Backbone as numpy.savetxt, mean C-alpha at the origin, in Angstrom:
# Nx Ny Nz CAx CAy CAz Cx Cy Cz
-6.04 -13.63 -5.85 -6.51 -12.87 -6.13 -5.63 -11.68 -5.77
-6.43 -10.18 -6.75 -5.67 -9.08 -7.07 -6.68 -8.29 -6.30
-6.19 -7.48 -4.96 -6.19 -6.38 -4.50 -6.07 -5.09 -4.71
-7.35 -3.82 -5.25 -7.18 -2.76 -5.72 -8.11 -1.34 -4.72
-7.35 -1.00 -4.06 -8.07 0.06 -2.86 -8.62 1.76 -3.80
-9.82 1.81 -3.73 -10.08 2.85 -4.12 -10.84 4.28 -3.05
-9.99 5.17 -3.06 -11.18 6.59 -2.51 -11.83 7.43 -3.04
-12.61 7.23 -3.89 -13.12 8.70 -4.79 -12.84 9.59 -4.33
-14.03 10.07 -3.38 -13.54 10.94 -2.70 -12.40 11.91 -2.47
-11.60 11.24 -1.35 -10.26 11.32 -1.30 -9.25 11.99 -2.03
-9.18 10.97 -3.15 -8.13 10.67 -4.21 -8.65 10.68 -5.47
-9.83 11.06 -5.70 -10.71 10.44 -7.40 -9.86 8.37 -7.45
-9.53 8.77 -8.97 -9.67 7.36 -9.08 -8.58 6.29 -8.81
-6.71 7.17 -7.71 -6.04 6.71 -7.76 -6.22 5.30 -7.21
-5.22 4.72 -7.44 -5.20 3.17 -7.42 -4.16 2.61 -6.33
-4.66 1.61 -5.02 -4.35 1.52 -4.11 -3.67 0.34 -4.15
-2.71 -0.25 -4.46 -2.33 -2.27 -3.94 -2.45 -2.58 -2.55
-1.76 -1.75 -1.78 -1.29 -1.86 -0.43 -2.12 -1.03 0.57
-1.37 -0.27 1.30 -2.20 0.67 1.92 -3.00 1.64 1.65
-4.27 1.87 2.73 -4.94 3.15 1.75 -4.16 3.90 2.59
-4.56 5.46 1.94 -3.84 7.16 2.18 -4.84 7.55 3.53
-6.14 7.06 3.48 -7.33 8.14 4.26 -8.33 7.49 5.08
-8.55 7.40 6.09 -10.11 6.66 6.16 -11.36 7.18 5.05
-12.63 7.49 5.56 -13.08 7.51 5.00 -13.81 5.66 4.04
-14.70 7.11 2.93 -15.34 5.94 2.12 -14.14 5.42 1.14
-14.55 4.47 0.95 -13.26 2.81 0.01 -13.57 2.17 -0.15
-13.39 1.90 -1.51 -14.04 0.68 -2.46 -13.03 0.22 -2.76
-13.15 -1.18 -2.42 -12.35 -2.07 -2.43 -12.96 -3.25 -3.93
-11.75 -3.19 -4.85 -11.95 -4.12 -5.47 -11.33 -5.69 -5.82
-11.84 -7.28 -5.28 -11.02 -8.15 -5.16 -10.74 -8.77 -6.64
-9.81 -9.15 -7.76 -10.27 -9.59 -8.61 -9.14 -11.14 -8.67
-10.33 -11.92 -9.28 -9.81 -12.55 -9.88 -8.56 -13.53 -10.51
-7.19 -13.88 -10.30 -6.45 -13.63 -11.16 -6.63 -15.06 -11.84
-6.96 -15.99 -11.72 -7.03 -17.64 -12.20 -8.56 -18.00 -12.10
-8.31 -18.02 -13.65 -10.60 -18.57 -14.20 -11.13 -19.53 -13.17
-10.57 -20.68 -12.89 -11.27 -21.44 -11.91 -11.40 -20.35 -10.96
-11.06 -19.91 -9.82 -11.58 -18.85 -9.30 -13.56 -18.65 -9.31
-13.48 -18.73 -10.88 -15.25 -18.23 -11.59 -15.89 -18.46 -11.27
-15.78 -20.54 -10.66 -17.16 -21.13 -11.06 -17.33 -21.45 -9.49
-16.46 -20.95 -8.51 -16.82 -21.67 -7.27 -16.97 -20.75 -6.00
-17.71 -20.79 -5.11 -18.43 -19.90 -4.22 -17.13 -19.21 -3.36
-17.39 -17.57 -3.31 -15.83 -16.87 -2.64 -16.49 -16.35 -1.42
-15.58 -16.15 -0.54 -16.41 -15.68 0.82 -15.33 -14.07 1.18
-15.38 -12.89 1.17 -14.90 -11.55 2.13 -15.06 -10.93 2.77
-13.75 -11.29 3.91 -14.59 -10.78 5.33 -12.81 -9.60 5.47
-12.99 -8.22 5.51 -12.18 -7.65 6.43 -12.13 -7.52 8.06
-10.88 -7.82 8.65 -10.83 -8.08 9.80 -10.19 -7.07 10.47
-9.55 -6.17 11.18 -9.41 -5.60 12.65 -8.04 -6.54 12.85
-6.85 -5.78 12.22 -5.40 -7.14 12.61 -4.56 -6.70 14.52
-5.86 -7.85 15.02 -5.48 -7.60 16.31 -4.69 -8.46 16.98
-3.76 -9.58 15.91 -3.38 -10.24 16.26 -3.81 -11.73 16.95
-4.72 -11.81 17.06 -5.85 -13.02 17.61 -6.94 -13.16 16.79
-7.02 -13.75 15.60 -8.37 -14.52 14.73 -8.90 -15.83 14.88
-9.13 -15.57 16.39 -9.85 -16.89 16.53 -10.80 -16.67 17.00
-12.13 -16.04 17.14 -13.39 -15.06 16.86 -13.23 -14.11 15.84
-13.50 -14.74 14.73 -13.46 -13.36 13.92 -14.30 -12.58 13.59
-15.73 -13.28 14.25 -17.19 -12.50 14.59 -16.83 -10.76 14.51
-16.06 -10.94 16.30 -15.75 -10.16 16.97 -15.08 -8.62 16.41
-13.64 -9.09 15.48 -12.80 -8.52 14.74 -13.60 -7.85 13.32
-14.17 -8.52 12.51 -14.97 -8.24 10.94 -15.00 -7.25 11.37
-15.11 -6.11 10.58 -15.46 -4.81 9.78 -16.27 -5.45 8.78
-16.20 -6.33 7.38 -16.77 -6.51 6.21 -17.33 -7.66 6.10
-18.28 -8.32 5.60 -18.37 -9.57 5.54 -19.48 -9.96 4.12
-18.71 -11.18 3.49 -19.49 -10.72 2.38 -19.47 -12.67 2.38
-21.55 -12.64 1.86 -20.96 -14.67 2.02 -20.76 -15.04 0.57
-20.00 -16.75 1.24 -20.12 -16.68 0.56 -20.57 -17.38 -1.15
-19.65 -17.01 -2.27 -20.85 -16.14 -3.38 -20.50 -17.26 -4.84
-20.73 -17.42 -5.63 -19.77 -17.65 -7.14 -20.40 -16.27 -8.03
-18.81 -15.59 -7.71 -18.85 -14.43 -8.79 -18.10 -14.97 -9.83
-19.13 -15.63 -11.52 -18.53 -15.41 -12.59 -18.19 -14.52 -12.94
-18.16 -12.85 -12.99 -17.38 -12.18 -13.38 -15.49 -12.12 -13.25
-15.37 -12.37 -11.89 -13.99 -12.98 -11.36 -13.94 -11.40 -10.42
-14.61 -10.98 -10.81 -14.61 -9.02 -10.27 -15.19 -9.42 -8.35
-15.11 -9.31 -7.22 -15.52 -8.83 -6.15 -15.58 -7.02 -5.82
-16.36 -6.38 -5.32 -16.43 -4.85 -5.38 -17.24 -4.31 -3.75
-16.30 -4.34 -3.17 -17.49 -3.81 -1.78 -17.01 -2.25 -0.99
-18.30 -2.11 -0.22 -17.98 -0.49 -0.53 -17.53 -0.40 1.28
-16.95 0.63 2.35 -16.74 0.87 3.25 -16.43 1.77 3.89
-16.38 2.44 4.39 -16.02 3.50 5.17 -15.04 3.51 6.53
-14.05 3.29 6.20 -13.40 3.35 7.72 -13.31 4.24 8.53
-13.69 4.61 9.61 -13.75 5.23 10.47 -12.50 5.59 11.21
-11.65 5.12 11.78 -10.25 5.09 12.36 -9.52 4.17 11.45
-8.09 4.91 11.85 -7.00 4.28 11.83 -5.98 3.05 11.76
-5.64 2.30 11.13 -5.34 0.54 11.83 -4.66 0.26 11.01
-4.91 -1.14 11.54 -4.07 -1.95 10.45 -5.41 -3.18 10.40
-5.08 -3.88 9.04 -6.50 -4.43 8.62 -6.07 -5.81 8.27
-6.97 -6.73 7.81 -6.58 -8.36 6.81 -8.30 -8.23 5.89
-7.51 -8.74 4.86 -8.49 -9.28 3.71 -8.28 -10.23 3.52
-9.12 -11.22 4.37 -9.61 -12.76 4.33 -11.00 -12.97 3.03
-9.34 -13.57 2.07 -10.51 -14.36 0.89 -10.68 -15.64 1.13
-11.58 -16.79 0.76 -11.90 -17.40 0.98 -12.41 -18.29 0.10
-12.48 -19.01 -0.40 -12.62 -19.83 -1.75 -13.01 -21.21 -1.49
-13.82 -22.22 -2.34 -14.00 -23.60 -2.58 -15.68 -23.79 -1.21
-16.04 -24.86 -1.80 -16.92 -24.71 -1.05 -17.09 -25.35 0.34
-15.55 -26.49 0.47 -15.40 -26.71 2.25 -14.01 -25.26 2.27
-14.13 -24.32 1.68 -12.44 -23.46 1.71 -11.65 -23.58 1.90
-11.84 -24.75 1.17 -9.91 -25.03 1.01 -9.07 -24.18 0.26
-9.18 -22.63 -0.33 -7.69 -21.53 -0.23 -8.50 -20.81 0.19
-7.50 -19.58 0.81 -7.57 -19.06 1.81 -6.17 -18.18 1.34
-6.56 -16.83 1.07 -5.29 -15.91 0.87 -6.26 -14.88 2.00
-4.85 -14.16 2.38 -4.87 -12.74 3.45 -4.12 -11.36 2.83
-4.54 -10.27 3.11 -3.98 -9.19 2.39 -3.85 -7.83 3.59
-2.75 -8.26 4.15 -2.72 -7.46 5.14 -2.67 -5.90 3.80
-3.18 -4.90 5.20 -2.84 -3.15 5.02 -3.12 -2.81 5.97
-2.99 -1.46 5.35 -3.03 -0.42 7.18 -4.02 0.52 6.30
-5.01 1.84 7.25 -5.23 2.74 7.11 -4.56 4.01 7.79
-4.88 4.44 7.01 -4.28 6.24 7.34 -2.97 6.13 8.41
-2.10 5.18 8.09 -0.99 5.03 9.00 0.15 6.38 9.48
-0.77 6.89 8.31 1.12 8.10 8.10 1.27 7.93 7.87
3.09 8.52 7.97 4.18 8.14 7.75 5.23 8.83 8.84
6.16 8.06 9.46 7.51 8.97 10.43 7.32 9.80 10.08
8.06 10.28 11.70 8.80 12.10 11.27 10.38 11.67 10.15
10.50 11.14 10.11 11.73 10.64 9.58 11.36 10.35 7.51
10.22 9.32 7.95 10.08 9.72 5.95 9.18 10.48 5.69
8.86 11.58 6.65 8.16 13.21 6.30 9.19 13.90 5.73
10.31 13.74 6.59 11.32 14.56 6.50 12.57 14.13 5.71
12.63 13.49 5.71 14.00 12.60 5.13 14.18 13.43 3.49
13.47 13.38 2.67 13.56 14.35 1.55 14.23 15.83 1.93
13.72 16.17 2.63 14.47 17.94 2.89 15.57 17.85 4.14
16.16 16.66 4.23 17.28 16.79 5.28 18.23 16.05 4.00
17.80 14.91 3.20 18.75 14.10 2.41 19.10 15.23 1.12
18.24 16.03 0.53 18.74 16.92 -0.95 19.76 17.95 -0.07
19.07 18.67 0.89 20.47 19.56 0.96 21.88 19.10 1.53
21.53 17.78 2.13 23.03 17.46 2.47 24.54 16.72 1.50
23.22 16.38 0.34 23.61 15.88 -0.98 24.61 17.30 -1.61
22.98 18.06 -1.79 23.25 19.17 -2.61 24.86 19.98 -1.98
24.91 20.20 -0.44 26.20 19.88 0.01 26.92 20.05 -0.30
27.18 18.32 -0.37 28.43 18.00 -0.63 28.94 17.78 -2.17
27.99 18.01 -3.08 28.59 18.16 -4.18 28.90 19.33 -4.43
28.40 20.57 -4.00 29.32 21.65 -3.61 30.54 21.63 -3.16
30.45 21.05 -1.92 32.42 20.96 -1.69 33.01 20.65 -2.49
32.36 18.81 -3.27 33.46 18.21 -3.57 33.63 18.94 -5.30
32.68 19.96 -5.95 33.11 20.78 -6.90 34.12 21.66 -6.75
34.09 22.43 -5.86 35.34 23.16 -5.64 36.27 23.00 -5.27
36.20 21.33 -5.03 37.95 21.32 -4.63 38.11 20.88 -5.49
36.58 20.16 -6.93 37.58 19.64 -8.10 38.00 21.04 -9.02
37.53 22.19 -8.65 37.83 23.46 -9.53 39.00 23.91 -9.19
39.44 23.89 -7.06 40.66 24.40 -7.15 41.61 23.65 -7.55
41.21 22.25 -7.78 42.80 20.86 -8.46 42.83 21.27 -9.66
41.78 21.55 -9.96 41.90 22.57 -11.80 42.46 23.54 -12.58
42.39 24.74 -10.63 42.90 25.75 -11.20 44.44 25.75 -10.89
45.01 24.88 -10.03 45.87 24.64 -9.41 47.73 24.42 -10.81
46.39 23.37 -11.53 47.20 22.98 -12.78 47.05 23.88 -13.44
45.98 24.18 -14.09 45.66 25.31 -15.53 47.26 26.97 -15.00
46.92 27.01 -13.46 47.87 27.97 -13.48 49.79 28.26 -12.78
49.75 26.89 -13.21 51.64 26.31 -13.15 51.92 27.22 -14.63
53.01 27.93 -14.35 53.87 28.42 -15.29 54.62 27.40 -15.97
54.41 27.19 -16.90 56.05 26.29 -17.77 57.12 26.52 -17.60
58.04 25.40 -17.24 59.47 25.51 -17.35 60.48 26.16 -18.60
């Protein structure tokens, strides 16, 4: 299954294949890559990632009952009201013999370092290049200014 998320109100038609950038209304589309999945029932759950999946009902935020999807495409809408970690669980087959897990985050944000890394690294690299080019210019000027014997 291929996982794609959309947030039409926040980001238009921009796709997300891993993490969802913001809370809010989200469209999740699952596409069956293998044609064999089009002929068997598929159940979909999105659960909060609590580290304990022993009681799925208490951590489930979205549940689609098992159903055959002849087109191979499953779409669901959900409004994520809180940031956090989630897992998409896709179970296929009459007895649930095929299981896929799609861990993803919602509004995880970036750490301080990720946000400001660009603002720190670019000036440092620029300064290092400036110093290097100044050194090269100085050596070149020294070679060119030596009078012949």
